[in-house]
Amino acid sequence: MADDFCDFTKDTFILKPPKKSPLLLRMVVLLFAMICGIYICSICLKQIGSRSSGPLVTVHVVERPCEMTNVDPLEKPYIHFPKPKTFCRAECACNPVRFFAIFSTQRSGSGWFETLLNSHMNISSNGEIFSVKVRKSNASTILETLDKLYDLDFLTSASKNECTTAVGLKWMLNQGLLQHHEEIVEYFKRRGVSAIFLFRRNLLRRMVSMLANSYDQNAKLLNGTHKSHVHSPMEAEILASFKPTVNTTTLIANLKQIRGMTANALEYFKSTRHMILFYEDIIKNQTMLNDVQDFLKVPRMDLHSRQVKIHKAPLSLQVENWSDVEKALKGTPYESFLHADYKI
């Protein structure tokens, strides 16, 4: 009996330790690992923060300047690499560009001549941009406009692609050119702009064209539309049917004035790189266009224009009071205009 009691007491007071759960251990290890990871990350972030608080290093990308090798030193001032703001020249960024300006007078063939140049894939001549009054109001606005043009940011219908190699404009002598010639000459020399003078030898023919064009501005012979230039023989014939009457009282004074303007222009810009052309000479010999392309340093191409000449007949058949004109000019320095003519 006593033995049984002792056995009971022994079995009753011996406690077996419970089995540890594997899941609980895993949770403890995971929690410990997370705490260590957070601690390590915080230390790293502090170190990065202390380093970044120091002075920033600015990296400048230096563009390699465009250069032309094997170029005559005298030609270098006329070679340019514009960087327009309105577009990127991309792979043509280092294609050289020449700057030019066509100096002329109204009704001297400059419109026809410009269409010939613009038929070349690498030439962009942007028309009479100084026919707009605000652009020629003073020397500063003129030079600002020229900067925009020669930086390739003056976009017109004549603007070509980014690989243009000659860019310019058509500039009439009475569009601020002579008035501000000193500033413009200095600008041409500084920026390497070349001038192309285009005049008419026969100033009487120019006057007849001026009078006829002025008449059509009001008459609008082509179905109520005024056109200074035409693209069909029929339109040219209609416009040529009008025979203007020349004011013989002011005829010599007008011829003297236009001759004086051209002489002044040639004198003012004689120190610039330039070439001189006459409309009649190009009409007779269009191979002279090769000389123009050589002057602009562009590849030679066959140039073409859709424009059709309006006044083809002899002057005696195109002036209403021809006998009066003959009397007014005989014995004067302008008598040769009565006879000097050309065939189309």
Short mmCIF file of C-alpha atoms in Angstrom, two decimals:
data_model
loop_
_atom_site.label_atom_id
_atom_site.label_comp_id
_atom_site.label_asym_id
_atom_site.label_seq_id
_atom_site.Cartn_x
_atom_site.Cartn_y
_atom_site.Cartn_z
CA MET A 1 0.00 0.00 0.00
CA ALA A 2 2.81 2.32 0.96
CA ASP A 3 4.65 1.34 -2.22
CA ASP A 4 1.65 2.25 -4.33
CA PHE A 5 1.43 5.68 -2.69
CA CYS A 6 5.09 6.38 -3.32
CA ASP A 7 4.73 5.40 -6.95
CA PHE A 8 1.81 7.77 -7.32
CA THR A 9 3.66 10.65 -5.79
CA LYS A 10 6.72 10.11 -7.99
CA ASP A 11 4.77 9.91 -11.20
CA THR A 12 2.67 12.89 -10.22
CA PHE A 13 5.54 15.39 -9.54
CA ILE A 14 7.83 14.51 -12.50
CA LEU A 15 7.08 17.26 -15.19
CA LYS A 16 8.12 16.62 -18.79
CA PRO A 17 9.22 19.69 -20.74
CA PRO A 18 6.85 20.56 -23.61
CA LYS A 19 8.07 20.10 -27.20
CA LYS A 20 9.22 23.35 -28.88
CA SER A 21 7.17 24.37 -31.97
CA PRO A 22 9.30 24.68 -35.18
CA LEU A 23 6.95 27.42 -36.50
CA LEU A 24 7.58 29.62 -33.49
CA LEU A 25 11.35 29.32 -33.90
CA ARG A 26 11.11 30.29 -37.54
CA MET A 27 9.07 33.35 -36.66
CA VAL A 28 11.65 34.44 -34.09
CA VAL A 29 14.52 34.03 -36.56
CA LEU A 30 12.62 35.95 -39.25
CA LEU A 31 11.83 38.81 -36.89
CA PHE A 32 15.47 39.01 -35.84
CA ALA A 33 16.61 39.08 -39.47
CA MET A 34 14.18 41.89 -40.27
CA ILE A 35 15.39 44.00 -37.37
CA CYS A 36 19.02 43.51 -38.44
CA GLY A 37 18.17 44.40 -42.06
CA ILE A 38 16.40 47.61 -41.08
CA TYR A 39 19.33 48.61 -38.88
CA ILE A 40 21.89 47.97 -41.64
CA CYS A 41 19.80 49.92 -44.23
CA SER A 42 19.46 52.90 -41.91
CA ILE A 43 23.26 53.05 -41.51
CA CYS A 44 23.78 52.88 -45.28
CA LEU A 45 21.23 55.65 -45.93
CA LYS A 46 22.96 57.91 -43.43
CA GLN A 47 26.30 57.36 -45.14
CA ILE A 48 24.83 58.08 -48.59
CA GLY A 49 23.15 61.20 -47.25
CA SER A 50 26.39 62.52 -45.79
CA ARG A 51 28.16 61.99 -49.13
CA SER A 52 25.43 63.64 -51.26
CA SER A 53 25.44 66.72 -49.03
CA GLY A 54 28.83 67.66 -50.47
CA PRO A 55 29.30 69.92 -53.55
CA LEU A 56 27.68 68.71 -56.79
CA VAL A 57 29.93 67.99 -59.75
CA THR A 58 28.61 69.47 -63.01
CA VAL A 59 29.53 67.61 -66.15
CA HIS A 60 29.77 69.74 -69.28
CA VAL A 61 29.50 68.05 -72.66
CA VAL A 62 31.82 69.84 -75.03
CA GLU A 63 30.75 69.70 -78.68
CA ARG A 64 33.53 69.26 -81.15
CA PRO A 65 33.58 72.31 -83.44
CA CYS A 66 32.95 71.74 -87.13
CA GLU A 67 35.98 72.28 -89.31
CA MET A 68 36.74 72.38 -93.01
CA THR A 69 40.06 71.00 -94.14
CA ASN A 70 41.92 71.94 -97.32
CA VAL A 71 40.10 75.27 -97.60
CA ASP A 72 41.65 78.44 -98.96
CA PRO A 73 42.19 80.76 -95.96
CA LEU A 74 40.52 83.55 -97.95
CA GLU A 75 37.34 81.45 -98.16
CA LYS A 76 37.07 80.64 -94.45
CA PRO A 77 35.18 83.85 -93.50
CA TYR A 78 32.39 82.79 -95.87
CA ILE A 79 31.97 79.27 -94.48
CA HIS A 80 29.41 78.93 -91.70
CA PHE A 81 27.88 76.22 -89.51
CA PRO A 82 24.56 77.68 -88.28
CA LYS A 83 22.83 76.29 -85.19
CA PRO A 84 19.12 77.11 -85.65
CA LYS A 85 16.79 77.26 -82.66
CA THR A 86 13.70 76.07 -84.52
CA PHE A 87 15.06 72.71 -85.72
CA CYS A 88 18.08 70.44 -85.56
CA ARG A 89 20.42 70.11 -88.53
CA ALA A 90 21.11 66.54 -87.38
CA GLU A 91 23.71 64.78 -89.54
CA CYS A 92 24.11 67.97 -91.60
CA ALA A 93 25.28 70.03 -88.61
CA CYS A 94 28.80 70.16 -90.03
CA ASN A 95 27.72 70.82 -93.62
CA PRO A 96 29.00 74.32 -94.44
CA VAL A 97 26.52 77.04 -95.40
CA ARG A 98 27.13 80.14 -97.53
CA PHE A 99 25.23 83.40 -96.94
CA PHE A 100 24.14 85.59 -99.87
CA ALA A 101 21.85 88.46 -100.85
CA ILE A 102 20.48 89.37 -104.28
CA PHE A 103 20.54 93.16 -104.76
CA SER A 104 18.20 94.39 -107.46
CA THR A 105 15.43 96.79 -108.47
CA GLN A 106 11.77 96.03 -109.16
CA ARG A 107 11.01 94.57 -112.62
CA SER A 108 14.63 93.65 -113.29
CA GLY A 109 14.19 89.88 -113.56
CA SER A 110 15.00 89.21 -109.92
CA GLY A 111 11.84 87.14 -109.38
CA TRP A 112 12.68 84.88 -112.32
CA PHE A 113 16.32 84.69 -111.22
CA GLU A 114 15.33 83.70 -107.69
CA THR A 115 13.08 80.87 -108.91
CA LEU A 116 16.06 79.56 -110.86
CA LEU A 117 18.19 79.52 -107.71
CA ASN A 118 15.46 77.88 -105.66
CA SER A 119 15.22 75.05 -108.18
CA HIS A 120 18.62 73.98 -106.86
CA MET A 121 18.21 71.40 -104.10
CA ASN A 122 20.79 73.10 -101.87
CA ILE A 123 19.85 76.79 -102.27
CA SER A 124 17.19 78.67 -100.30
CA SER A 125 16.46 82.25 -101.36
CA ASN A 126 13.66 83.63 -99.20
CA GLY A 127 12.19 86.43 -101.32
CA GLU A 128 11.75 90.11 -100.50
CA ILE A 129 11.65 89.81 -96.73
CA PHE A 130 12.25 93.57 -96.40
CA SER A 131 9.10 94.43 -98.32
CA VAL A 132 7.52 94.29 -94.83
CA LYS A 133 7.82 97.80 -93.43
CA VAL A 134 8.54 96.89 -89.79
CA ARG A 135 11.58 94.80 -90.74
CA LYS A 136 13.31 97.76 -92.43
CA SER A 137 12.22 100.50 -90.01
CA ASN A 138 15.78 101.02 -88.75
CA ALA A 139 19.24 99.49 -88.88
CA SER A 140 18.69 97.41 -85.72
CA THR A 141 15.56 95.68 -87.02
CA ILE A 142 17.29 95.03 -90.35
CA LEU A 143 20.26 93.34 -88.67
CA GLU A 144 17.99 91.35 -86.34
CA THR A 145 16.06 90.07 -89.34
CA LEU A 146 19.29 89.14 -91.11
CA ASP A 147 20.49 87.26 -88.02
CA LYS A 148 17.27 85.25 -87.99
CA LEU A 149 17.61 84.50 -91.70
CA TYR A 150 21.24 83.41 -91.63
CA ASP A 151 20.72 81.36 -88.44
CA LEU A 152 18.20 79.38 -90.56
CA ASP A 153 15.32 80.40 -88.28
CA PHE A 154 13.47 82.51 -90.88
CA LEU A 155 11.10 79.93 -92.33
CA THR A 156 9.40 80.57 -95.69
CA SER A 157 8.09 78.48 -98.56
CA ALA A 158 11.61 78.60 -100.01
CA SER A 159 13.18 77.02 -96.92
CA LYS A 160 14.74 73.68 -97.70
CA ASN A 161 15.88 70.86 -95.45
CA GLU A 162 18.60 70.90 -92.82
CA CYS A 163 21.22 70.25 -95.52
CA THR A 164 20.85 73.64 -97.22
CA THR A 165 24.28 74.88 -98.30
CA ALA A 166 23.42 78.42 -99.45
CA VAL A 167 20.79 80.67 -97.87
CA GLY A 168 19.84 84.22 -98.77
CA LEU A 169 17.19 86.72 -99.83
CA LYS A 170 16.13 89.12 -102.55
CA TRP A 171 16.67 92.74 -101.52
CA MET A 172 15.44 95.74 -103.49
CA LEU A 173 17.62 98.87 -103.38
CA ASN A 174 14.69 100.97 -102.10
CA GLN A 175 13.97 98.66 -99.15
CA GLY A 176 16.34 100.27 -96.64
CA LEU A 177 19.45 98.88 -98.33
CA LEU A 178 20.95 102.20 -99.45
CA GLN A 179 19.61 104.16 -96.48
CA HIS A 180 21.46 101.95 -93.96
CA HIS A 181 24.30 100.82 -96.21
CA GLU A 182 27.09 101.51 -93.69
CA GLU A 183 25.64 99.18 -91.04
CA ILE A 184 24.78 96.56 -93.64
CA VAL A 185 28.25 96.59 -95.22
CA GLU A 186 29.81 96.15 -91.77
CA TYR A 187 27.40 93.28 -91.07
CA PHE A 188 28.21 91.58 -94.40
CA LYS A 189 31.92 91.74 -93.66
CA ARG A 190 31.50 90.52 -90.10
CA ARG A 191 29.24 87.60 -90.97
CA GLY A 192 30.72 86.74 -94.34
CA VAL A 193 27.73 87.50 -96.58
CA SER A 194 28.21 87.61 -100.36
CA ALA A 195 26.27 89.97 -102.64
CA ILE A 196 24.83 89.20 -106.09
CA PHE A 197 23.97 92.36 -108.05
CA LEU A 198 21.28 91.82 -110.70
CA PHE A 199 20.32 94.79 -112.87
CA ARG A 200 18.87 95.51 -116.30
CA ARG A 201 20.98 97.09 -118.99
CA ASN A 202 17.97 98.57 -120.77
CA LEU A 203 16.30 100.77 -118.16
CA LEU A 204 13.60 101.80 -120.65
CA ARG A 205 12.38 98.20 -120.83
CA ARG A 206 12.30 98.15 -117.05
CA MET A 207 10.18 101.29 -117.02
CA VAL A 208 7.68 99.79 -119.49
CA SER A 209 7.40 96.70 -117.29
CA MET A 210 6.88 98.91 -114.22
CA LEU A 211 4.09 100.89 -115.90
CA ALA A 212 2.35 97.77 -117.15
CA ASN A 213 2.54 96.09 -113.74
CA SER A 214 1.24 99.21 -112.02
CA TYR A 215 -1.70 99.35 -114.44
CA ASP A 216 -2.62 95.70 -113.81
CA GLN A 217 -2.72 96.26 -110.04
CA ASN A 218 -5.96 98.15 -110.65
CA ALA A 219 -7.17 96.65 -113.94
CA LYS A 220 -6.59 92.99 -112.91
CA LEU A 221 -6.66 91.72 -116.49
CA LEU A 222 -6.41 88.02 -115.56
CA ASN A 223 -9.99 87.26 -114.52
CA GLY A 224 -10.00 89.96 -111.87
CA THR A 225 -6.65 88.87 -110.39
CA HIS A 226 -3.40 90.83 -110.38
CA LYS A 227 -0.26 88.85 -111.14
CA SER A 228 3.24 90.26 -111.27
CA HIS A 229 4.57 86.99 -112.73
CA VAL A 230 2.79 84.36 -114.83
CA HIS A 231 3.32 80.71 -115.64
CA SER A 232 1.54 80.34 -118.98
CA PRO A 233 2.01 81.93 -122.44
CA MET A 234 -1.69 82.79 -122.58
CA GLU A 235 -1.50 84.83 -119.37
CA ALA A 236 1.66 86.55 -120.61
CA GLU A 237 -0.05 87.48 -123.87
CA ILE A 238 -3.02 89.01 -122.04
CA LEU A 239 -0.81 91.17 -119.83
CA ALA A 240 1.40 92.19 -122.76
CA SER A 241 -1.65 93.44 -124.68
CA PHE A 242 -1.65 96.62 -122.59
CA LYS A 243 0.59 99.32 -124.08
CA PRO A 244 1.52 101.95 -121.48
CA THR A 245 2.00 105.62 -122.22
CA VAL A 246 5.36 106.92 -121.02
CA ASN A 247 5.54 110.38 -119.42
CA THR A 248 8.25 111.93 -121.56
CA THR A 249 8.45 114.98 -119.32
CA THR A 250 9.90 112.98 -116.41
CA LEU A 251 11.42 110.18 -118.50
CA ILE A 252 15.07 111.30 -118.41
CA ALA A 253 14.91 112.22 -114.71
CA ASN A 254 13.51 108.77 -113.87
CA LEU A 255 16.18 106.98 -115.90
CA LYS A 256 18.87 109.09 -114.27
CA GLN A 257 17.52 108.30 -110.81
CA ILE A 258 17.54 104.52 -111.26
CA ARG A 259 21.01 104.62 -112.82
CA GLY A 260 22.23 106.65 -109.86
CA MET A 261 20.75 104.13 -107.39
CA THR A 262 22.55 101.21 -109.03
CA ALA A 263 25.82 103.17 -109.17
CA ASN A 264 25.53 104.00 -105.46
CA ALA A 265 24.85 100.40 -104.54
CA LEU A 266 27.91 99.21 -106.45
CA GLU A 267 30.03 101.87 -104.78
CA TYR A 268 28.76 101.19 -101.25
CA PHE A 269 29.25 97.43 -101.44
CA LYS A 270 32.41 97.26 -103.55
CA SER A 271 34.43 96.11 -100.52
CA THR A 272 32.24 93.03 -100.01
CA ARG A 273 32.54 89.73 -101.83
CA HIS A 274 30.20 90.17 -104.80
CA MET A 275 29.39 89.42 -108.42
CA ILE A 276 27.54 91.57 -110.97
CA LEU A 277 24.93 90.18 -113.36
CA PHE A 278 22.64 91.69 -115.96
CA TYR A 279 19.25 90.24 -116.79
CA GLU A 280 19.74 90.53 -120.57
CA ASP A 281 23.04 88.64 -120.40
CA ILE A 282 21.46 85.70 -118.59
CA ILE A 283 18.59 85.62 -121.10
CA LYS A 284 21.09 85.36 -123.94
CA ASN A 285 23.44 82.93 -122.23
CA GLN A 286 22.04 80.84 -119.38
CA THR A 287 25.37 79.07 -118.90
CA MET A 288 26.14 82.14 -116.77
CA LEU A 289 24.07 80.38 -114.11
CA ASN A 290 27.03 78.04 -113.70
CA ASP A 291 29.09 81.05 -112.63
CA VAL A 292 26.48 81.83 -109.99
CA GLN A 293 26.55 78.28 -108.65
CA ASP A 294 30.35 78.39 -108.55
CA PHE A 295 30.16 81.72 -106.70
CA LEU A 296 27.88 80.12 -104.08
CA LYS A 297 30.08 76.99 -103.96
CA VAL A 298 27.21 74.60 -104.67
CA PRO A 299 27.28 71.64 -107.08
CA ARG A 300 26.32 72.59 -110.62
CA MET A 301 22.80 71.62 -111.64
CA ASP A 302 20.41 72.45 -114.48
CA LEU A 303 18.30 75.28 -113.06
CA HIS A 304 14.76 75.90 -114.25
CA SER A 305 11.83 78.25 -113.72
CA ARG A 306 8.11 78.02 -114.45
CA GLN A 307 7.85 81.76 -115.03
CA VAL A 308 7.01 82.96 -118.55
CA LYS A 309 8.32 86.28 -119.86
CA ILE A 310 5.56 88.84 -120.43
CA HIS A 311 7.00 91.52 -122.75
CA LYS A 312 8.76 89.78 -125.65
CA ALA A 313 8.03 92.14 -128.55
CA PRO A 314 10.29 95.05 -129.58
CA LEU A 315 9.82 98.14 -127.45
CA SER A 316 8.40 100.09 -130.37
CA LEU A 317 5.39 97.72 -130.33
CA GLN A 318 4.87 97.88 -126.57
CA VAL A 319 4.73 101.64 -125.94
CA GLU A 320 1.64 103.65 -126.90
CA ASN A 321 3.50 106.92 -127.55
CA TRP A 322 6.69 105.46 -129.00
CA SER A 323 7.39 108.40 -131.32
CA ASP A 324 7.34 110.79 -128.35
CA VAL A 325 9.75 108.55 -126.45
CA GLU A 326 12.13 108.47 -129.42
CA LYS A 327 12.17 112.27 -129.59
CA ALA A 328 12.77 112.58 -125.84
CA LEU A 329 15.76 110.24 -125.79
CA LYS A 330 17.54 111.10 -129.03
CA GLY A 331 20.80 112.88 -128.38
CA THR A 332 20.85 111.90 -124.70
CA PRO A 333 23.03 109.34 -122.85
CA TYR A 334 19.97 107.06 -122.92
CA GLU A 335 19.42 106.98 -126.67
CA SER A 336 20.89 103.47 -126.86
CA PHE A 337 17.84 102.15 -124.97
CA LEU A 338 15.76 102.79 -128.08
CA HIS A 339 17.76 100.23 -130.07
CA ALA A 340 19.36 97.86 -127.57
CA ASP A 341 17.14 94.81 -127.47
CA TYR A 342 17.35 91.04 -127.32
CA LYS A 343 15.56 88.09 -128.81
CA ILE A 344 13.70 85.54 -126.69
#
